XYZ file of C-alpha atoms in Angstrom:
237
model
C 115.283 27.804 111.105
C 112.421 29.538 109.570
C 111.565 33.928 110.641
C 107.767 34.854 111.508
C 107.602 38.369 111.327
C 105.164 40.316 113.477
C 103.478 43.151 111.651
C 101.624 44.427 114.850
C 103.818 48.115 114.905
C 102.850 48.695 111.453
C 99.427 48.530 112.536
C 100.492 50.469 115.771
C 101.781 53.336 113.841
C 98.817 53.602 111.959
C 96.591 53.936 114.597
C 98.791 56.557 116.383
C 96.648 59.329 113.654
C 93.518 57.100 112.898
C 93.969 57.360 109.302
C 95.373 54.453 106.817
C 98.947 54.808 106.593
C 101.068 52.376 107.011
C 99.349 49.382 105.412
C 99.752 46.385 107.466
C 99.442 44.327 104.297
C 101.900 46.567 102.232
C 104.617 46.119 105.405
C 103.736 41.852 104.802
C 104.754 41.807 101.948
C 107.837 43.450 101.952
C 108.633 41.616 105.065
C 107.772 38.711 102.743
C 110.446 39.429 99.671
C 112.894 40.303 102.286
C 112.781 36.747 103.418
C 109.558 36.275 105.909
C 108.582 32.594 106.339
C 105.417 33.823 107.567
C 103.746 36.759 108.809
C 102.594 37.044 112.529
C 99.262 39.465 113.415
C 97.992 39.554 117.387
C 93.807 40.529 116.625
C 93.708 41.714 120.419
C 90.265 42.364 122.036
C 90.455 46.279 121.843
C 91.706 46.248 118.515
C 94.382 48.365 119.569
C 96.518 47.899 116.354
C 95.401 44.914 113.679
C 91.403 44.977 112.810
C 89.818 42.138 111.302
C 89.841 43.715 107.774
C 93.732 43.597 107.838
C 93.695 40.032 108.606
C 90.900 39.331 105.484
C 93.284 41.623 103.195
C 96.083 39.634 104.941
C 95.314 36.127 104.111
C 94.246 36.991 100.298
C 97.725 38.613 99.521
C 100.096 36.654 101.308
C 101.970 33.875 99.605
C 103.632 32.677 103.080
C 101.651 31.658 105.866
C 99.405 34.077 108.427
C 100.158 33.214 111.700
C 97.234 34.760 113.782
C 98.346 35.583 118.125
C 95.099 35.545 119.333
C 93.302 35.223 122.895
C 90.817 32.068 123.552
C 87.615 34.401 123.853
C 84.641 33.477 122.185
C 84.507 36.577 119.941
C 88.407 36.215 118.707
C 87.262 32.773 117.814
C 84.566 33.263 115.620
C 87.057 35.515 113.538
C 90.084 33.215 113.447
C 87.190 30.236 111.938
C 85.875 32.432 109.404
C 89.776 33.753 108.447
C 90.689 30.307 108.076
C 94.786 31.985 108.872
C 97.298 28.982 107.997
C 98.308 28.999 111.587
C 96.592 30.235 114.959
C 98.606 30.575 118.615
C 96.643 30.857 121.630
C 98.409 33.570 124.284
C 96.994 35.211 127.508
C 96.051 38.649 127.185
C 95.455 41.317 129.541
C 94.005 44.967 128.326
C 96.330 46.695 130.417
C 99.723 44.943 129.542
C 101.468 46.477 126.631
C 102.679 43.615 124.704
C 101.802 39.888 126.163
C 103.278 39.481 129.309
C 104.517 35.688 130.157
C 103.159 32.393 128.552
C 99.766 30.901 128.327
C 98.430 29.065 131.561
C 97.484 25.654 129.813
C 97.099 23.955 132.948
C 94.705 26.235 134.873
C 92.835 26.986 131.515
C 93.120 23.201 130.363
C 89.309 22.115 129.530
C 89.160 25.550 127.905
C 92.072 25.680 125.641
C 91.464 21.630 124.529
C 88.200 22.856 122.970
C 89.619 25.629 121.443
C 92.441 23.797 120.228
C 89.624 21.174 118.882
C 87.339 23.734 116.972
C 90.514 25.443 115.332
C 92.296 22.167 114.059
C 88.574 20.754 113.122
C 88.571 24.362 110.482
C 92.051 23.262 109.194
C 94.037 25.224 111.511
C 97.040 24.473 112.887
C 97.591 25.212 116.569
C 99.943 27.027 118.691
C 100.025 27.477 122.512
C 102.728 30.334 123.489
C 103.985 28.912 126.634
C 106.881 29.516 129.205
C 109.481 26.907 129.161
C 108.145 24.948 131.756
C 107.737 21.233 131.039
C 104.676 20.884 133.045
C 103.072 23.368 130.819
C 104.572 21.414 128.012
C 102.743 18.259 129.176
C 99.745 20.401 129.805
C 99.500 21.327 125.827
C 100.487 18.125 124.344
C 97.052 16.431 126.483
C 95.242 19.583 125.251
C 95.588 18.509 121.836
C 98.435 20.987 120.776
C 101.029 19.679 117.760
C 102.894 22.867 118.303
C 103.793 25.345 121.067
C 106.110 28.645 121.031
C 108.490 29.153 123.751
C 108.343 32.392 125.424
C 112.170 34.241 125.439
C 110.987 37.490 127.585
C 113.110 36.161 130.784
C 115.899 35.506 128.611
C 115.165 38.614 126.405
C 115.196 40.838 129.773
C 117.708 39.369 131.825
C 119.643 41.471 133.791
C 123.043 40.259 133.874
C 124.848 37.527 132.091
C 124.113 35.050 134.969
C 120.495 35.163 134.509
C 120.785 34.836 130.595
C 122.790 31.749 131.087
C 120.427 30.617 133.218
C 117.344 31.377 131.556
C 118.922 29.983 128.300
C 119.690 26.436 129.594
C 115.900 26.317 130.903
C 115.330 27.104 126.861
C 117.709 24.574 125.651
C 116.148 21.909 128.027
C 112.788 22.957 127.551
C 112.929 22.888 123.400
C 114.656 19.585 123.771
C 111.986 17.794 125.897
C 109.126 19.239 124.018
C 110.882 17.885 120.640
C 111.127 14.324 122.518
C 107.187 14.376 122.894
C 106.770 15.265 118.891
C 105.898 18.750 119.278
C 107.037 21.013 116.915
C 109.145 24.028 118.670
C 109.115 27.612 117.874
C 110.313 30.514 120.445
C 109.812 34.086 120.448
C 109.157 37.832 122.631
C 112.173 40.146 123.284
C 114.356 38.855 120.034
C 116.648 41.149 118.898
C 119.682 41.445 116.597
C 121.962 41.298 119.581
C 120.466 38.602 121.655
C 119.230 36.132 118.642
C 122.033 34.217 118.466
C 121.966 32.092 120.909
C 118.409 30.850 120.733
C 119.079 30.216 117.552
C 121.721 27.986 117.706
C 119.432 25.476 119.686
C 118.581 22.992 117.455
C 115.300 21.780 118.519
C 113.742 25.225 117.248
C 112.564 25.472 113.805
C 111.151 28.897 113.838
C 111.362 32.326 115.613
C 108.966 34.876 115.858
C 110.022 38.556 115.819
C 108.689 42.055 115.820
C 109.876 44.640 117.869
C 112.883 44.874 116.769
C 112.849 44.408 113.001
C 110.297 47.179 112.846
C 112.893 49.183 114.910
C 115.192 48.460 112.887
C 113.285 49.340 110.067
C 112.981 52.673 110.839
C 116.483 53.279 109.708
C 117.332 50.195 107.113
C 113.973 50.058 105.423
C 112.274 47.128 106.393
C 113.035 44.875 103.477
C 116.757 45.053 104.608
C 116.003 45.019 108.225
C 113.817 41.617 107.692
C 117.229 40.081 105.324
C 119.536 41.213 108.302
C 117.977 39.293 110.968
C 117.268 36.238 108.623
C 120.964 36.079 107.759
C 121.687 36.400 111.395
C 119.561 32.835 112.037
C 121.381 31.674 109.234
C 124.322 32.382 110.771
């Protein structure tokens, strides 16, 4: 099971004095020799942490792939075709949510997202959709066009008692397994931590998981190299 690290905090912290430190590149390539099988960067609307000049210094320094979050508007578009990142994954976004809030909508944005998906793949890129693990959705992306999706772990990330993880982990499991069973390849990711990894993990339909939060949390007080080789060997695991 591969680890996509999501540099957006870096880029967060930065912003919190307007200045240039941290380096969002500097923080990718650490993640990188700490074990990183690619790097994830969300270019939101507002520009509220990663600019497009950190995604340009991104993809020339990076020996693993960029995996760009991005929304489907227009403007976000036209950078991800002239960034050419090695993968792209479509999400919703709202400017008032702090972090993306629930999967993409494939089915009411469907005519939308299939010519997204269709300019994006026609550049080279391969294509995400960050969905909940609902199989309709699931069906929704595979007519869109999608080879890939990323299941989104918030319920089971912020369930409240162990009832509710159970729960929201079988939907997962079953999820992962009949997305595999219509050849889409199955990543999963939002709310991962070092306590709550394991399980997700252990389903075998996933190849990769995409992290943030916490590893930059983490790396407040391990250094980041070590906190990015800690959650690895916890996959591994």
């Amino acid at each position: 099971m591969r680890l996509g690290v999501n540099i957006d905090h870096i880029a967060t912290l930065r912003e919190a004095r307007g200045g240039l430190d941290p380096e969002p590149a500097f923080a990718a390539i650490i993640a990188e020799a700490g074990g990183a099988d690619s790097i994830v960067a969300h270019l939101r609307e507002d520009r509220r942490h990663i600019k497009d000049e950190d995604l340009f210094i991104l993809k020339k320094v990076l020996k693993v792939g960029l995996n760009l979050e991005m929304s489907i508007a227009p403007e976000i578009i036209k950078v991800a075709l002239k960034i050419k990142p090695e993968q792209a994954t479509l999400v919703p976004e709202r400017r008032a949510e702090l972090t993306t809030e629930g999967g993409l909508d494939v089915l009411l944005n469907f005519a939308r997202i299939k010519e997204v998906i269709k300019r994006l793949a026609g550049s080279g890129i391969d294509v995400s959709l960050f969905i909940d693990p609902d199989i309709r959705q699931i069906i929704a992306a595979k007519k869109a066009g999608a080879r890939m999706i990323e299941l989104h772990t918030g319920s089971y990330a912020n369930a409240k008692n162990k009832a509710q993880e159970s729960k929201f982990l079988i939907e997962l499991k079953a999820a992962a397994k009949f997305a595999k069973g219509q050849d889409l390849s199955v990543f999963a990711g939002h709310g991962l931590n070092y306590c709550n990894v394991f399980d997700v993990a252990r389903i075998k339909e996933i190849e990769e998981l995409n992290i943030g939060h916490a590893i930059i949390a983490r790396a407040l007080f391990a250094g980041l190299g070590q906190a990015v080789k800690e959650m690895k060997d916890l996959i591994k695991q």
